[in-house]
Coordinates of C-alpha atoms in Angstrom, one line a residue:
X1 CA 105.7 82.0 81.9
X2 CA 108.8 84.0 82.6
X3 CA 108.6 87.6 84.0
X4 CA 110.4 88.9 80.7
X5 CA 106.8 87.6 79.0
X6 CA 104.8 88.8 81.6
X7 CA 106.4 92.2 81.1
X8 CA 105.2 92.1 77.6
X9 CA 102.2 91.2 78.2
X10 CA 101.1 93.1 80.4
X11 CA 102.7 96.5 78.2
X12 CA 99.9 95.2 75.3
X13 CA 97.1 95.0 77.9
X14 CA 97.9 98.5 79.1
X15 CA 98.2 100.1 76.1
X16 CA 95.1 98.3 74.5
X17 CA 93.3 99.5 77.6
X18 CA 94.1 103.1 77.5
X19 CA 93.2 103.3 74.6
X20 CA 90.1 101.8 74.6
X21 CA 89.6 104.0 77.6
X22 CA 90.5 107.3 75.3
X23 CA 88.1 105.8 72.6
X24 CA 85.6 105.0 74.5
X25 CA 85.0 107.7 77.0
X26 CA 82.7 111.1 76.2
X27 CA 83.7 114.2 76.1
X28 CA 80.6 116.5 76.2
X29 CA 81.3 118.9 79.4
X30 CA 85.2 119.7 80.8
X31 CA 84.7 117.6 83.4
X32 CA 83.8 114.4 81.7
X33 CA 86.5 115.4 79.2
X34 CA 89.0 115.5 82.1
X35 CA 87.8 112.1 83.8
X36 CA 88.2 110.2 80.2
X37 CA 92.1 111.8 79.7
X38 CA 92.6 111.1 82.8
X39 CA 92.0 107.6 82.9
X40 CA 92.8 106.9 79.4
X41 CA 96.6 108.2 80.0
X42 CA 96.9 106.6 83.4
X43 CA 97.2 102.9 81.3
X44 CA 99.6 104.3 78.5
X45 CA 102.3 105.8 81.1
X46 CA 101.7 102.4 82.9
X47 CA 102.4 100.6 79.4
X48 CA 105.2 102.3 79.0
X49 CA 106.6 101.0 82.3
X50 CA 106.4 97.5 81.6
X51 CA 107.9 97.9 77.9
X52 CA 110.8 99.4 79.6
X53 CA 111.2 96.4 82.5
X54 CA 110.4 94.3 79.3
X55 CA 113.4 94.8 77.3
X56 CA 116.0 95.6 80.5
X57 CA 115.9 99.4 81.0
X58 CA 113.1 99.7 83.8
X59 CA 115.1 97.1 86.3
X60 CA 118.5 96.4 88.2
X61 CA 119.9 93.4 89.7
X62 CA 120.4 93.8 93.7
X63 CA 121.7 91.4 96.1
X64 CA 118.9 89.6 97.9
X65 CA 118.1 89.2 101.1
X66 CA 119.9 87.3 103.5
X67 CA 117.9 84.2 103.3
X68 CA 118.4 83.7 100.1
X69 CA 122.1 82.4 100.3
X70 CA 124.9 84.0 100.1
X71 CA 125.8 85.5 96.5
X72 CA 121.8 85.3 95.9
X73 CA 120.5 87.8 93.9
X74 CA 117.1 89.6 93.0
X75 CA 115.6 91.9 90.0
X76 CA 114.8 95.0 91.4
X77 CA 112.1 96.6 89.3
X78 CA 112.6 100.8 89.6
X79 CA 110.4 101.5 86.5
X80 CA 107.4 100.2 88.9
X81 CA 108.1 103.5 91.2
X82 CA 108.4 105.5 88.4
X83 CA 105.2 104.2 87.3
X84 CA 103.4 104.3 90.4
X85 CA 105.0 108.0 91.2
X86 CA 103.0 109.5 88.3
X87 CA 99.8 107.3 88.1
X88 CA 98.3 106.6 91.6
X89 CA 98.3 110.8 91.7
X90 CA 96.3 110.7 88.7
X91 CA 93.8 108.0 89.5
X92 CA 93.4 110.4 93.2
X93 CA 92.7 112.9 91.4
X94 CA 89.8 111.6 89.5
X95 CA 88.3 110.0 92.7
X96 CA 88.4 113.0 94.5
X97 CA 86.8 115.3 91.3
X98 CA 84.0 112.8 91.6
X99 CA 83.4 113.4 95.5
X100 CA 83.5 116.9 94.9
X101 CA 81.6 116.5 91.6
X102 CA 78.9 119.2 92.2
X103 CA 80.8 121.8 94.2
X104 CA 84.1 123.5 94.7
X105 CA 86.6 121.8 94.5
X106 CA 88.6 121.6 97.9
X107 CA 92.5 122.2 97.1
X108 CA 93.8 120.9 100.6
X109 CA 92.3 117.5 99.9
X110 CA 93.6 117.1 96.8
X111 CA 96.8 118.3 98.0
X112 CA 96.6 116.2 101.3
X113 CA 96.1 113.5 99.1
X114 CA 98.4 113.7 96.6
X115 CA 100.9 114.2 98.9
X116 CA 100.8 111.2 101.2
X117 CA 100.3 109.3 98.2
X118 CA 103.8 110.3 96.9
X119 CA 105.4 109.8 100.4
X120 CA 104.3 106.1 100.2
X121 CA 105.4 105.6 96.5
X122 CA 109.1 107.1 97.0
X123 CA 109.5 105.8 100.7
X124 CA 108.2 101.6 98.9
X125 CA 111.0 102.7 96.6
X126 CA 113.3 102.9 98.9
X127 CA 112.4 99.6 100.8
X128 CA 112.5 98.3 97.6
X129 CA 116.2 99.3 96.5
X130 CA 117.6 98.6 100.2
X131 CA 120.1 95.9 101.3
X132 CA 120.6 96.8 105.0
X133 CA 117.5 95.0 106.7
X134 CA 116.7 97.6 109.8
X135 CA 116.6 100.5 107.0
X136 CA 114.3 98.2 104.3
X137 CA 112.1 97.9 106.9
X138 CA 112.1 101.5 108.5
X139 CA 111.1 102.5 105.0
X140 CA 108.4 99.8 104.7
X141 CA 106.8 100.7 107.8
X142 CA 106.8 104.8 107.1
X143 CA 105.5 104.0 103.3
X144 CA 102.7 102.0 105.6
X145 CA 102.3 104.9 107.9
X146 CA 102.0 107.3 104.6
X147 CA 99.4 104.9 102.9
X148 CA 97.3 105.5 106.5
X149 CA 97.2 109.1 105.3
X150 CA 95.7 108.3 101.8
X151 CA 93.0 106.0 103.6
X152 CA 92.0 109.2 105.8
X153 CA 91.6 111.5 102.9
X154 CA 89.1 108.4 100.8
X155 CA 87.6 107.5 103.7
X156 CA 87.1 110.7 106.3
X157 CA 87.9 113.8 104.8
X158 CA 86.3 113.4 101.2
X159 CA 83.4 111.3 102.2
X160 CA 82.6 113.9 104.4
X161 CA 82.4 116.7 100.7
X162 CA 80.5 113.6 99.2
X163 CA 77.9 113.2 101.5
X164 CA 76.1 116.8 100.1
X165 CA 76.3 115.3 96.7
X166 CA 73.1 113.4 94.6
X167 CA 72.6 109.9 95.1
X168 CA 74.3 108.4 91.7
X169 CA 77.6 110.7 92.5
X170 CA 77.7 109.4 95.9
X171 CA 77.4 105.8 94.9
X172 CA 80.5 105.9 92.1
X173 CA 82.2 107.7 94.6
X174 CA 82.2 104.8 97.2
X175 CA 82.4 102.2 94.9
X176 CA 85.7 103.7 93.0
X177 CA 86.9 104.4 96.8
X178 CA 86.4 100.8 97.6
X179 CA 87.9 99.2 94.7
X180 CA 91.1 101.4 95.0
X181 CA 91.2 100.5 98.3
X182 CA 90.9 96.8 98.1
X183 CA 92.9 96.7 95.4
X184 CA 95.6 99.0 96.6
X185 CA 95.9 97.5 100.1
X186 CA 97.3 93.8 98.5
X187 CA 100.5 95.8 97.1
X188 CA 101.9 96.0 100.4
X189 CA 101.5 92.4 100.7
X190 CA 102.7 91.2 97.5
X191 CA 105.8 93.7 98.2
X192 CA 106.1 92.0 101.8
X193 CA 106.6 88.5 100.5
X194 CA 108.6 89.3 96.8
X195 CA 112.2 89.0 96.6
X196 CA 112.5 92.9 97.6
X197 CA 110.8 92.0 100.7
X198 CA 110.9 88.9 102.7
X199 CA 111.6 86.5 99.7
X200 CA 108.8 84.4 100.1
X201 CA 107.7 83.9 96.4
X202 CA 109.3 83.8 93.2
X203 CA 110.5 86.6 91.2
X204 CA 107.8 85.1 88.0
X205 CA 105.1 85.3 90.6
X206 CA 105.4 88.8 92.2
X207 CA 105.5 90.1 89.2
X208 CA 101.8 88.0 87.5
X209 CA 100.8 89.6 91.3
X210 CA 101.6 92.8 90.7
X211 CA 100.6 92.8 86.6
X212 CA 96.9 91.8 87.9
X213 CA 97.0 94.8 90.1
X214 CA 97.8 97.0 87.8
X215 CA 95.3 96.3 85.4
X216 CA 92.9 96.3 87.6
X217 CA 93.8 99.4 89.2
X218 CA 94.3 101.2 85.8
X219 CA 92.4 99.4 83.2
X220 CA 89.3 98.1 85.2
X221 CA 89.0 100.6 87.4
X222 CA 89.3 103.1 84.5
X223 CA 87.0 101.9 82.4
X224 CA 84.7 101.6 85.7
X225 CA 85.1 105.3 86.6
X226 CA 84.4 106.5 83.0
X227 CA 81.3 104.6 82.3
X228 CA 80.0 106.0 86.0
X229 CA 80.9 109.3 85.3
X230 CA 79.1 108.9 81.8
X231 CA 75.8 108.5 82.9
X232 CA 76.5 111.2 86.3
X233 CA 77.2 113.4 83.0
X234 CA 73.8 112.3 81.0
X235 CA 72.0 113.2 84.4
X236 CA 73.8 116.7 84.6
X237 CA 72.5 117.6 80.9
X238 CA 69.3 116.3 81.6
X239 CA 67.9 117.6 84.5
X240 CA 69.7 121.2 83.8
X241 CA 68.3 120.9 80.4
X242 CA 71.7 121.7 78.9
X243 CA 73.5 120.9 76.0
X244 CA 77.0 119.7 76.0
X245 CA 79.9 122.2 75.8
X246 CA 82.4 119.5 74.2
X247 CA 82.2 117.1 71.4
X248 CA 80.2 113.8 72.5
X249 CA 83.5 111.5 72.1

């Protein structure tokens, strides 16, 4: 399978996944109604990614590295970045509304967050699009450094907020933490060894690497986080005996 089918493929999954996400997912308080539209548009933007590096708009061709040969060249893939610039913020975001799920909501780490999240993304992009080796992997080792800073937030600062919450809250918090963690950490990897990096691997197979990823990241993961925060929700009404300010789905 070439990556021009991969690309297509993995636009359907996306877009089938968000919005089974969207169709799926309740709506009965604001908060559950911001979880599901949160994850259900974090697929669809992702979707529209790959239809672009699908039919030739979301890539560019770059010379490759050195060890390729001379005259080698690679596919750069800059609707990835784009991708990744709007949608890792988004799937924060949810994480950290469910660490904070029962109390206010602290700006600084969402902001703290956010923001070393978008230092990685723009600084891979521009290990990505380099030629000159000592500046590729200046830029790899600060988007590293950056990625250190979203770890701290997960794992320090809003574990610390979760730790006052209810036992179901604290569990989806830890286990949405550790998937995006897991998950998240093999990008570096699969960027290390792709043509953009140390040309280990072909251009077909960084790219069935990176698809998985992104499913699992967005669609999994999503679908993960909104059943979780479903029955968090059905807890809520029940023991404050409330009734549901928002439509049921």
């Amino acid at each position: 399978m070439n990556s021009h089918t991969l690309n297509w493929a993995t636009a359907i999954i996306m877009l089938a996944g968000g919005l089974g996400i969207l169709a799926t997912g309740k709506r009965r308080t604001a908060s559950e109604e911001l979880q599901t539209v949160l994850h259900g548009i974090v697929p669809l933007i992702a979707a529209c990614s790959y239809f672009a590096m699908a039919i030739g708009q979301g890539s560019v061709v770059l010379p490759a590295v050195a060890s390729a040969g001379p005259g080698a060249t690679r596919i750069f893939y800059f609707a990835r970045y784009i991708d990744w610039t709007l949608t890792t913020p988004l799937l924060l975001v949810t994480v950290c509304l469910t660490a904070m799920h029962g109390q206010h909501k602290r700006a600084g780490a969402f902001a703290g967050i956010v923001l070393a999240d978008l230092m990685m993304i723009l600084t891979a992009l521009f290990f990505g699009a380099s030629e000159v080796p000592w500046i590729k992997w200046t830029w790899f080792l600060i988007s590293c450094i950056a990625f250190l800073g979203v770890y701290y937030v997960l794992w320090v600062s809003n574990l610390q907020y979760n730790r006052s919450e209810r036992d179901d809250v604290r569990a989806s918090y830890r286990q949405g933490s550790t998937m995006l963690s897991v998950l998240w950490l093999l990008y570096p990897v699969v960027l290390l060894v792709a043509p953009d990096g140390l040309n280990v691997i072909s251009d077909p197979m960084s790219v069935i690497a990176i698809s998985i990823l992104d499913v699992l990241s967005k669609v999994a993961f999503g679908f993960l986080m909104v059943a979780s925060d479903t029955r968090i929700t059905e807890r809520d009404l029940r023991e404050t005996q409330g009734k549901p300010t928002l439509r049921a789905a």
